Short mmCIF file of C-alpha atoms in Angstrom, two decimals:
data_model
loop_
_atom_site.label_atom_id
_atom_site.label_comp_id
_atom_site.label_asym_id
_atom_site.label_seq_id
_atom_site.Cartn_x
_atom_site.Cartn_y
_atom_site.Cartn_z
CA MET Y 250 -2.07 -13.57 -11.03
CA SER Y 251 -1.05 -17.17 -11.56
CA LYS Y 252 -0.76 -19.75 -8.78
CA PRO Y 253 3.09 -19.75 -8.79
CA GLU Y 254 3.10 -15.95 -8.53
CA LEU Y 255 0.69 -16.09 -5.59
CA ASP Y 256 2.80 -18.76 -3.90
CA ALA Y 257 5.89 -16.56 -4.29
CA LEU Y 258 4.37 -13.61 -2.45
CA GLU Y 259 4.15 -13.77 1.32
CA GLY Y 260 1.04 -12.54 3.08
CA ILE Y 261 -1.64 -12.74 0.39
CA THR Y 262 -4.92 -13.95 1.85
CA LEU Y 263 -6.83 -16.22 -0.50
CA GLN Y 264 -10.53 -16.97 -0.60
CA GLU Y 265 -11.60 -19.67 -3.04
CA GLY Y 266 -8.15 -19.40 -4.64
CA GLU Y 267 -8.40 -15.66 -5.27
CA PRO Y 268 -6.55 -12.88 -3.40
CA VAL Y 269 -8.60 -10.80 -0.94
CA PHE Y 270 -7.74 -7.95 1.41
CA ALA Y 271 -6.82 -9.15 4.90
CA GLU Y 272 -6.98 -5.70 6.54
CA PRO Y 273 -8.88 -2.46 5.81
CA TRP Y 274 -5.64 -0.53 5.16
CA GLU Y 275 -4.85 -2.90 2.27
CA ALA Y 276 -8.11 -1.99 0.56
CA GLN Y 277 -7.50 1.69 1.28
CA ALA Y 278 -4.02 1.55 -0.27
CA PHE Y 279 -5.50 -0.22 -3.29
CA ALA Y 280 -8.22 2.43 -3.61
CA LEU Y 281 -5.68 5.25 -3.27
CA CYS Y 282 -3.58 3.72 -6.02
CA LEU Y 283 -6.60 3.48 -8.33
CA SER Y 284 -7.65 7.03 -7.55
CA LEU Y 285 -4.20 8.46 -8.26
CA HIS Y 286 -4.04 6.55 -11.54
CA GLN Y 287 -7.50 7.79 -12.55
CA ARG Y 288 -6.35 11.36 -11.85
CA GLY Y 289 -3.43 10.86 -14.22
CA VAL Y 290 -0.71 10.95 -11.56
CA PHE Y 291 0.93 7.84 -13.00
CA THR Y 292 0.37 5.27 -15.73
CA TRP Y 293 -0.21 1.57 -15.15
CA THR Y 294 3.21 0.91 -16.63
CA GLU Y 295 4.80 3.25 -14.07
CA TRP Y 296 2.83 1.54 -11.30
CA ALA Y 297 3.76 -1.95 -12.48
CA ASP Y 298 7.43 -0.95 -12.69
CA ALA Y 299 7.37 0.56 -9.17
CA LEU Y 300 5.63 -2.47 -7.66
CA SER Y 301 7.90 -4.92 -9.49
CA ALA Y 302 11.01 -3.05 -8.32
CA GLU Y 303 9.77 -3.16 -4.73
CA ILE Y 304 8.84 -6.86 -4.85
CA HIS Y 305 12.23 -7.73 -6.35
CA SER Y 306 14.18 -5.44 -4.00
CA GLY Y 307 15.24 -8.37 -1.87
CA THR Y 308 13.27 -7.12 1.13
CA GLN Y 309 11.01 -9.84 2.53
CA LYS Y 310 7.65 -8.49 3.61
CA PRO Y 311 3.97 -9.21 3.03
CA TYR Y 312 2.59 -8.36 -0.42
CA TYR Y 313 0.58 -5.30 0.56
CA ARG Y 314 3.56 -3.90 2.47
CA HIS Y 315 5.39 -4.07 -0.88
CA TRP Y 316 2.36 -2.42 -2.48
CA PHE Y 317 2.33 0.39 0.09
CA THR Y 318 6.09 0.99 -0.12
CA ALA Y 319 5.89 1.14 -3.92
CA LEU Y 320 3.01 3.59 -3.71
CA GLU Y 321 4.92 5.84 -1.28
CA ALA Y 322 7.96 5.81 -3.58
CA LEU Y 323 5.93 6.60 -6.70
CA VAL Y 324 4.04 9.43 -4.99
CA ALA Y 325 7.34 10.91 -3.80
CA GLN Y 326 8.89 10.46 -7.26
CA LYS Y 327 5.97 12.38 -8.76
CA GLY Y 328 6.55 15.21 -6.29
CA LEU Y 329 3.23 14.84 -4.46
CA THR Y 330 5.06 14.43 -1.17
CA ASN Y 331 8.53 13.79 0.21
CA ASP Y 332 10.19 11.57 2.80
CA ASP Y 333 9.99 14.25 5.51
CA ALA Y 334 6.24 14.70 5.02
CA ILE Y 335 5.70 10.93 5.06
CA THR Y 336 7.76 10.56 8.25
CA LYS Y 337 5.85 13.43 9.90
CA ARG Y 338 2.47 11.96 8.94
CA GLU Y 339 3.52 8.53 10.19
CA ALA Y 340 4.43 10.06 13.57
CA GLU Y 341 1.08 11.87 13.68
CA TRP Y 342 -0.67 8.59 12.91
CA HIS Y 343 1.13 6.76 15.73
CA GLN Y 344 0.28 9.56 18.18
CA ALA Y 345 -3.37 9.49 17.14
CA ALA Y 346 -3.48 5.70 17.44
CA ALA Y 347 -1.96 5.85 20.93
CA ARG Y 348 -4.66 8.23 22.18
CA THR Y 349 -7.59 6.43 20.52
CA PRO Y 350 -9.57 3.95 22.63
CA HIS Y 351 -9.54 0.38 21.33
CA GLY Y 352 -12.26 -0.24 18.77
CA GLU Y 353 -12.74 3.44 17.93
CA PRO Y 354 -11.76 4.90 14.56
CA ILE Y 355 -8.43 6.71 14.55
CA GLU Y 356 -8.75 10.36 13.65
CA LEU Y 357 -5.83 12.56 12.72
#
């Protein structure tokens, strides 16, 4: 990614001029994307189109939030899940987080 592209995207953490993950969930979303691609769920062109559409949607959010939203949309488009299942899982995640002591891993 070129310097102007990096400057245009909010929320990318840089180390020695290169993007790095700021939070564990960012790395996990990245790994999930790679895994789904390796399994043949989508092509890189499909991924690039989904991410580009999300980034250019007009919604201002940090880069990896765009990444995650694009991944959710692509997974739903491919029929691996749907909006109801995502909403249900998100609620389960919030409930699990609320009952987990600070510093402990969240388990669903």
